[in-house]
Amino acid sequence: MTAGDAAGESIGAELLAARRIVVKVGSSSVSGENAGNIPTLVSALARLHVAGAEVILVSSGAIATGVPFLRLDERPSDLATQQAAAAVGQNILVNRYQRALTTHEIIAGQVLLTANDIENPTHRGNARRAIQRLLELGILPIINENDTVATHEIRFGDNDRLAALVARLIGADRLVLLSDVDALYTAPPNVVGAERIAHVPHGDPLDGIEIGESQSGWGTGGASTKVQAARLAADAGAAVLLTETKLLNAVLDGADHGTRFDAAVTD
């Protein structure tokens, strides 16, 4: 583990040179008062697309987007209302993405998955073929957990894990995990003395690092789930970047933000 020093070519240059890249964004970054982040995020996705990468977006936010339209003040705790919020919110969320993508002449394709779709070999093969065909046709897949039919017992747990599984499923060489935190730190960022970790070599156990959980009230993930997802993807050969949603364009410009997890060396 190194704090503040990533060697070699800039992370942005690596992303722009990617063959196939999965970008995951959390609920708190694209819903509520932060829904205005979507055009900025889409502009970064368009840059990757124009550079020649096949881009897949894994987006949380269906429930959080739907809640205000159900006239609720907070995330519902019961499954049926969560499913109702997801049914409304997923439609609105993808519509917002498509409006932003249209300015870049990019068409989105919606793919909703459950944990069973990844675990069942037949369903997994169907999902892989569908995503690959969308990419071949120049479509940008937007993937989310199918919250309308998922139950507590068969959920992915968080979309960080879903993004890592999608990266493995389609053989992505890069995974970007976006949230409202700019990087992984040696302790929660609000703790005095916490230092940014710029680079995590493959297999680094991150001993002595205090990794926190989600505090947003909307998402189910946090630094812990992002580290687990990063390792899952890195083990399959995808280099991973953790950073803040608003910083992705700056990273593509060459700025040094976030935490990079090295991929396993594969034959």
mmCIF file of C-alpha atoms in Angstrom:
data_model
loop_
_atom_site.group_PDB
_atom_site.id
_atom_site.type_symbol
_atom_site.label_atom_id
_atom_site.label_comp_id
_atom_site.label_asym_id
_atom_site.label_seq_id
_atom_site.Cartn_x
_atom_site.Cartn_y
_atom_site.Cartn_z
ATOM 1 C CA MET A 1 0.000 0.000 0.000
ATOM 2 C CA THR A 2 1.270 3.475 -0.838
ATOM 3 C CA ALA A 3 -0.266 6.804 0.170
ATOM 4 C CA GLY A 4 -0.259 9.502 -2.476
ATOM 5 C CA ASP A 5 1.951 7.926 -5.151
ATOM 6 C CA ALA A 6 0.731 6.027 -8.189
ATOM 7 C CA ALA A 7 3.545 5.291 -10.591
ATOM 8 C CA GLY A 8 3.679 5.292 -14.353
ATOM 9 C CA GLU A 9 1.041 6.398 -16.831
ATOM 10 C CA SER A 10 -1.820 8.480 -15.414
ATOM 11 C CA ILE A 11 -4.946 6.631 -14.410
ATOM 12 C CA GLY A 12 -6.942 8.787 -16.811
ATOM 13 C CA ALA A 13 -4.770 7.731 -19.752
ATOM 14 C CA GLU A 14 -5.208 4.088 -18.747
ATOM 15 C CA LEU A 15 -8.984 4.484 -18.627
ATOM 16 C CA LEU A 16 -9.095 6.208 -22.013
ATOM 17 C CA ALA A 17 -7.052 3.336 -23.457
ATOM 18 C CA ALA A 18 -9.317 0.665 -21.971
ATOM 19 C CA ARG A 19 -10.871 -1.972 -24.183
ATOM 20 C CA ARG A 20 -13.917 -2.632 -21.992
ATOM 21 C CA ILE A 21 -14.752 -0.676 -18.859
ATOM 22 C CA VAL A 22 -17.450 -0.977 -16.195
ATOM 23 C CA VAL A 23 -18.362 2.202 -14.299
ATOM 24 C CA LYS A 24 -20.469 1.930 -11.168
ATOM 25 C CA VAL A 25 -22.149 4.922 -9.515
ATOM 26 C CA GLY A 26 -23.881 4.988 -6.137
ATOM 27 C CA SER A 27 -27.373 6.175 -5.230
ATOM 28 C CA SER A 28 -26.258 9.272 -3.339
ATOM 29 C CA SER A 29 -24.365 10.536 -6.399
ATOM 30 C CA VAL A 30 -27.268 10.488 -8.881
ATOM 31 C CA SER A 31 -30.469 10.931 -6.876
ATOM 32 C CA GLY A 32 -32.150 13.623 -4.836
ATOM 33 C CA GLU A 33 -30.262 16.925 -4.859
ATOM 34 C CA ASN A 34 -27.408 15.186 -6.701
ATOM 35 C CA ALA A 35 -29.478 14.159 -9.729
ATOM 36 C CA GLY A 36 -27.791 17.078 -11.474
ATOM 37 C CA ASN A 37 -24.566 15.046 -11.468
ATOM 38 C CA ILE A 38 -25.927 12.810 -14.219
ATOM 39 C CA PRO A 39 -24.975 15.018 -17.202
ATOM 40 C CA THR A 40 -21.434 15.433 -15.818
ATOM 41 C CA LEU A 41 -21.089 11.689 -15.298
ATOM 42 C CA VAL A 42 -22.463 11.013 -18.768
ATOM 43 C CA SER A 43 -19.955 13.424 -20.303
ATOM 44 C CA ALA A 44 -17.156 11.306 -18.821
ATOM 45 C CA LEU A 45 -18.766 8.100 -20.098
ATOM 46 C CA ALA A 46 -19.044 9.708 -23.545
ATOM 47 C CA ARG A 47 -15.327 10.532 -23.490
ATOM 48 C CA LEU A 48 -14.522 6.893 -22.807
ATOM 49 C CA HIS A 49 -16.959 5.825 -25.520
ATOM 50 C CA VAL A 50 -15.442 8.188 -28.098
ATOM 51 C CA ALA A 51 -11.956 6.984 -27.157
ATOM 52 C CA GLY A 52 -12.999 3.523 -28.323
ATOM 53 C CA ALA A 53 -13.859 1.751 -25.082
ATOM 54 C CA GLU A 54 -16.904 -0.444 -24.659
ATOM 55 C CA VAL A 55 -18.596 1.188 -21.663
ATOM 56 C CA ILE A 56 -21.046 -0.410 -19.250
ATOM 57 C CA LEU A 57 -22.691 1.656 -16.506
ATOM 58 C CA VAL A 58 -23.873 -0.024 -13.316
ATOM 59 C CA SER A 59 -26.114 2.513 -11.608
ATOM 60 C CA SER A 60 -27.775 2.426 -8.230
ATOM 61 C CA GLY A 61 -30.496 4.915 -7.432
ATOM 62 C CA ALA A 62 -33.808 3.410 -8.513
ATOM 63 C CA ILE A 63 -35.315 3.340 -5.024
ATOM 64 C CA ALA A 64 -33.897 6.729 -4.025
ATOM 65 C CA THR A 65 -35.160 8.274 -7.273
ATOM 66 C CA GLY A 66 -38.631 6.780 -6.878
ATOM 67 C CA VAL A 67 -39.225 7.694 -3.247
ATOM 68 C CA PRO A 68 -40.182 11.385 -3.795
ATOM 69 C CA PHE A 69 -42.679 10.352 -6.477
ATOM 70 C CA LEU A 70 -44.366 8.093 -3.910
ATOM 71 C CA ARG A 71 -44.572 11.118 -1.579
ATOM 72 C CA LEU A 72 -42.333 9.469 1.005
ATOM 73 C CA ASP A 73 -39.789 11.355 3.112
ATOM 74 C CA GLU A 74 -37.222 8.584 3.506
ATOM 75 C CA ARG A 75 -36.157 5.208 2.169
ATOM 76 C CA PRO A 76 -38.923 2.689 3.003
ATOM 77 C CA SER A 77 -38.010 -0.185 5.289
ATOM 78 C CA ASP A 78 -40.535 -2.729 4.002
ATOM 79 C CA LEU A 79 -39.745 -4.762 0.915
ATOM 80 C CA ALA A 80 -43.025 -4.140 -0.945
ATOM 81 C CA THR A 81 -42.641 -0.350 -0.788
ATOM 82 C CA GLN A 82 -38.977 -0.622 -1.792
ATOM 83 C CA GLN A 83 -40.079 -2.625 -4.811
ATOM 84 C CA ALA A 84 -42.745 -0.031 -5.667
ATOM 85 C CA ALA A 85 -40.218 2.793 -5.360
ATOM 86 C CA ALA A 86 -37.791 0.880 -7.587
ATOM 87 C CA ALA A 87 -40.469 0.303 -10.233
ATOM 88 C CA VAL A 88 -41.123 4.045 -10.465
ATOM 89 C CA GLY A 89 -37.559 5.192 -9.937
ATOM 90 C CA GLN A 90 -35.869 2.893 -12.448
ATOM 91 C CA ASN A 91 -37.989 4.314 -15.264
ATOM 92 C CA ILE A 92 -37.225 7.904 -14.268
ATOM 93 C CA LEU A 93 -33.526 7.235 -13.650
ATOM 94 C CA VAL A 94 -32.900 5.632 -17.044
ATOM 95 C CA ASN A 95 -34.890 8.429 -18.680
ATOM 96 C CA ARG A 96 -32.548 10.970 -17.092
ATOM 97 C CA TYR A 97 -29.527 9.058 -18.313
ATOM 98 C CA GLN A 98 -30.915 8.812 -21.835
ATOM 99 C CA ARG A 99 -31.642 12.541 -21.997
ATOM 100 C CA ALA A 100 -28.024 13.250 -21.076
ATOM 101 C CA LEU A 101 -26.663 10.568 -23.431
ATOM 102 C CA THR A 102 -28.709 11.891 -26.343
ATOM 103 C CA THR A 103 -26.601 15.061 -26.388
ATOM 104 C CA HIS A 104 -23.623 12.785 -27.136
ATOM 105 C CA GLU A 105 -25.575 10.713 -29.684
ATOM 106 C CA ILE A 106 -25.356 7.591 -27.507
ATOM 107 C CA ILE A 107 -28.233 5.182 -26.930
ATOM 108 C CA ALA A 108 -28.654 3.346 -23.636
ATOM 109 C CA GLY A 109 -29.966 -0.164 -23.115
ATOM 110 C CA GLN A 110 -31.442 -1.162 -19.751
ATOM 111 C CA VAL A 111 -30.405 -4.490 -18.196
ATOM 112 C CA LEU A 112 -31.871 -5.529 -14.827
ATOM 113 C CA LEU A 113 -30.293 -8.478 -13.037
ATOM 114 C CA THR A 114 -30.923 -10.504 -9.905
ATOM 115 C CA ALA A 115 -28.393 -12.522 -7.955
ATOM 116 C CA ASN A 116 -29.957 -15.658 -9.415
ATOM 117 C CA ASP A 117 -29.151 -14.399 -12.919
ATOM 118 C CA ILE A 118 -25.450 -14.464 -12.070
ATOM 119 C CA GLU A 119 -25.513 -17.709 -10.086
ATOM 120 C CA ASN A 120 -27.596 -19.733 -12.579
ATOM 121 C CA PRO A 121 -25.365 -20.843 -15.497
ATOM 122 C CA THR A 122 -28.146 -20.541 -18.085
ATOM 123 C CA HIS A 123 -29.233 -17.094 -16.914
ATOM 124 C CA ARG A 124 -25.605 -15.992 -16.619
ATOM 125 C CA GLY A 125 -24.929 -17.016 -20.203
ATOM 126 C CA ASN A 126 -28.036 -15.195 -21.396
ATOM 127 C CA ALA A 127 -26.991 -12.029 -19.540
ATOM 128 C CA ARG A 128 -23.476 -12.197 -20.990
ATOM 129 C CA ARG A 129 -24.746 -12.602 -24.540
ATOM 130 C CA ALA A 130 -27.245 -9.767 -24.166
ATOM 131 C CA ILE A 131 -24.631 -7.353 -22.805
ATOM 132 C CA GLN A 132 -22.063 -8.335 -25.415
ATOM 133 C CA ARG A 133 -24.567 -7.884 -28.222
ATOM 134 C CA LEU A 134 -25.543 -4.442 -26.927
ATOM 135 C CA LEU A 135 -21.868 -3.473 -26.936
ATOM 136 C CA GLU A 136 -21.397 -4.825 -30.463
ATOM 137 C CA LEU A 137 -24.298 -2.631 -31.590
ATOM 138 C CA GLY A 138 -22.735 0.467 -30.031
ATOM 139 C CA ILE A 139 -25.262 0.651 -27.187
ATOM 140 C CA LEU A 140 -24.260 1.687 -23.673
ATOM 141 C CA PRO A 141 -25.786 -0.844 -21.240
ATOM 142 C CA ILE A 142 -27.126 0.576 -17.975
ATOM 143 C CA ILE A 143 -27.291 -2.222 -15.423
ATOM 144 C CA ASN A 144 -28.999 -2.278 -12.046
ATOM 145 C CA GLU A 145 -30.206 -4.891 -9.644
ATOM 146 C CA ASN A 146 -33.814 -5.788 -10.397
ATOM 147 C CA ASP A 147 -35.114 -4.326 -7.137
ATOM 148 C CA THR A 148 -38.727 -4.812 -8.194
ATOM 149 C CA VAL A 149 -38.479 -8.605 -7.950
ATOM 150 C CA ALA A 150 -35.413 -9.161 -5.746
ATOM 151 C CA THR A 151 -35.989 -10.259 -2.156
ATOM 152 C CA HIS A 152 -33.830 -9.781 0.917
ATOM 153 C CA GLU A 153 -32.676 -13.387 0.659
ATOM 154 C CA ILE A 154 -31.429 -13.270 -2.943
ATOM 155 C CA ARG A 155 -29.989 -9.756 -3.290
ATOM 156 C CA PHE A 156 -26.450 -8.946 -4.378
ATOM 157 C CA GLY A 157 -26.140 -6.916 -1.202
ATOM 158 C CA ASP A 158 -24.873 -3.818 -2.986
ATOM 159 C CA ASN A 159 -24.148 -2.663 -6.505
ATOM 160 C CA ASP A 160 -20.390 -2.545 -5.901
ATOM 161 C CA ARG A 161 -20.462 -6.327 -5.842
ATOM 162 C CA LEU A 162 -22.800 -6.392 -8.844
ATOM 163 C CA ALA A 163 -20.379 -4.173 -10.786
ATOM 164 C CA ALA A 164 -17.454 -6.454 -9.954
ATOM 165 C CA LEU A 165 -19.445 -9.519 -11.028
ATOM 166 C CA VAL A 166 -20.427 -7.800 -14.280
ATOM 167 C CA ALA A 167 -16.762 -6.917 -14.895
ATOM 168 C CA ARG A 168 -15.869 -10.571 -14.447
ATOM 169 C CA LEU A 169 -18.837 -11.728 -16.517
ATOM 170 C CA ILE A 170 -17.881 -9.722 -19.596
ATOM 171 C CA GLY A 171 -14.100 -9.730 -19.191
ATOM 172 C CA ALA A 172 -13.676 -6.007 -18.532
ATOM 173 C CA ASP A 173 -10.125 -4.740 -18.162
ATOM 174 C CA ARG A 174 -11.127 -1.735 -16.013
ATOM 175 C CA LEU A 175 -13.665 -1.127 -13.234
ATOM 176 C CA VAL A 176 -14.414 2.325 -11.817
ATOM 177 C CA LEU A 177 -16.347 2.540 -8.538
ATOM 178 C CA LEU A 178 -17.802 6.023 -8.020
ATOM 179 C CA SER A 179 -19.371 7.460 -4.874
ATOM 180 C CA ASP A 180 -19.415 10.687 -2.865
ATOM 181 C CA VAL A 181 -15.958 9.986 -1.377
ATOM 182 C CA ASP A 182 -12.854 10.831 -3.397
ATOM 183 C CA ALA A 183 -10.657 7.871 -2.388
ATOM 184 C CA LEU A 184 -9.921 5.140 0.138
ATOM 185 C CA TYR A 185 -8.261 6.491 3.282
ATOM 186 C CA THR A 186 -6.267 4.971 6.124
ATOM 187 C CA ALA A 187 -9.287 5.805 8.343
ATOM 188 C CA PRO A 188 -12.711 7.348 7.677
ATOM 189 C CA PRO A 189 -12.011 10.656 5.863
ATOM 190 C CA ASN A 190 -13.520 12.746 8.679
ATOM 191 C CA VAL A 191 -10.991 11.349 11.173
ATOM 192 C CA VAL A 192 -8.047 13.649 11.875
ATOM 193 C CA GLY A 193 -4.868 12.217 10.396
ATOM 194 C CA ALA A 194 -6.595 10.024 7.811
ATOM 195 C CA GLU A 195 -4.438 9.799 4.675
ATOM 196 C CA ARG A 196 -5.467 9.006 1.138
ATOM 197 C CA ILE A 197 -4.309 5.651 -0.220
ATOM 198 C CA ALA A 198 -3.423 6.222 -3.867
ATOM 199 C CA HIS A 199 -2.283 2.738 -4.814
ATOM 200 C CA VAL A 200 -3.050 -0.785 -3.579
ATOM 201 C CA PRO A 201 -0.860 -3.540 -5.058
ATOM 202 C CA HIS A 202 -2.677 -6.759 -5.867
ATOM 203 C CA GLY A 203 -3.008 -8.927 -2.792
ATOM 204 C CA ASP A 204 -2.274 -6.132 -0.295
ATOM 205 C CA PRO A 205 -4.301 -7.030 2.837
ATOM 206 C CA LEU A 206 -4.584 -3.343 3.854
ATOM 207 C CA ASP A 207 -3.513 -4.199 7.395
ATOM 208 C CA GLY A 208 -4.194 -1.465 9.904
ATOM 209 C CA ILE A 209 -6.710 0.324 7.700
ATOM 210 C CA GLU A 210 -10.032 1.296 9.312
ATOM 211 C CA ILE A 211 -12.650 0.803 6.621
ATOM 212 C CA GLY A 212 -16.074 2.354 7.183
ATOM 213 C CA GLU A 213 -19.615 1.628 6.047
ATOM 214 C CA SER A 214 -22.152 3.704 4.116
ATOM 215 C CA GLN A 215 -23.447 6.788 5.921
ATOM 216 C CA SER A 216 -25.655 8.259 3.197
ATOM 217 C CA GLY A 217 -28.914 6.645 4.306
ATOM 218 C CA TRP A 218 -29.667 5.608 0.716
ATOM 219 C CA GLY A 219 -26.953 3.276 -0.516
ATOM 220 C CA THR A 220 -26.224 -0.130 0.939
ATOM 221 C CA GLY A 221 -22.489 -0.020 0.346
ATOM 222 C CA GLY A 222 -19.527 1.820 1.804
ATOM 223 C CA ALA A 223 -15.747 1.678 1.722
ATOM 224 C CA SER A 224 -15.868 -1.933 2.918
ATOM 225 C CA THR A 225 -18.033 -3.129 0.032
ATOM 226 C CA LYS A 226 -15.923 -1.173 -2.448
ATOM 227 C CA VAL A 227 -12.728 -2.810 -1.246
ATOM 228 C CA GLN A 228 -14.351 -6.244 -1.443
ATOM 229 C CA ALA A 229 -15.634 -5.494 -4.950
ATOM 230 C CA ALA A 230 -12.268 -4.104 -6.026
ATOM 231 C CA ARG A 231 -10.542 -7.290 -4.931
ATOM 232 C CA LEU A 232 -13.144 -9.452 -6.655
ATOM 233 C CA ALA A 233 -12.608 -7.635 -9.959
ATOM 234 C CA ALA A 234 -8.834 -7.346 -9.573
ATOM 235 C CA ASP A 235 -8.545 -11.092 -9.003
ATOM 236 C CA ALA A 236 -10.171 -11.560 -12.423
ATOM 237 C CA GLY A 237 -7.719 -9.226 -14.154
ATOM 238 C CA ALA A 238 -9.498 -5.844 -14.033
ATOM 239 C CA ALA A 239 -7.647 -2.849 -12.598
ATOM 240 C CA VAL A 240 -9.933 -0.826 -10.328
ATOM 241 C CA LEU A 241 -10.275 2.860 -9.507
ATOM 242 C CA LEU A 242 -12.243 4.146 -6.510
ATOM 243 C CA THR A 243 -13.050 7.856 -6.638
ATOM 244 C CA GLU A 244 -15.729 10.530 -6.385
ATOM 245 C CA THR A 245 -18.327 10.832 -9.129
ATOM 246 C CA LYS A 246 -17.611 14.534 -9.677
ATOM 247 C CA LEU A 247 -13.891 13.845 -10.152
ATOM 248 C CA LEU A 248 -14.073 11.350 -13.024
ATOM 249 C CA ASN A 249 -13.680 13.992 -15.736
ATOM 250 C CA ALA A 250 -10.681 15.454 -13.908
ATOM 251 C CA VAL A 251 -9.139 11.981 -13.682
ATOM 252 C CA LEU A 252 -9.591 11.586 -17.448
ATOM 253 C CA ASP A 253 -7.780 14.919 -17.822
ATOM 254 C CA GLY A 254 -4.807 13.444 -15.949
ATOM 255 C CA ALA A 255 -5.510 14.576 -12.379
ATOM 256 C CA ASP A 256 -4.324 12.365 -9.544
ATOM 257 C CA HIS A 257 -7.441 11.398 -7.613
ATOM 258 C CA GLY A 258 -8.803 8.227 -6.096
ATOM 259 C CA THR A 259 -7.381 4.865 -5.162
ATOM 260 C CA ARG A 260 -6.111 2.399 -7.760
ATOM 261 C CA PHE A 261 -6.167 -1.348 -7.161
ATOM 262 C CA ASP A 262 -3.764 -3.300 -9.353
ATOM 263 C CA ALA A 263 -5.149 -6.267 -11.278
ATOM 264 C CA ALA A 264 -3.818 -9.765 -10.853
ATOM 265 C CA VAL A 265 -1.258 -10.698 -13.451
ATOM 266 C CA THR A 266 -2.906 -13.200 -15.778
ATOM 267 C CA ASP A 267 -1.388 -15.352 -18.500
#
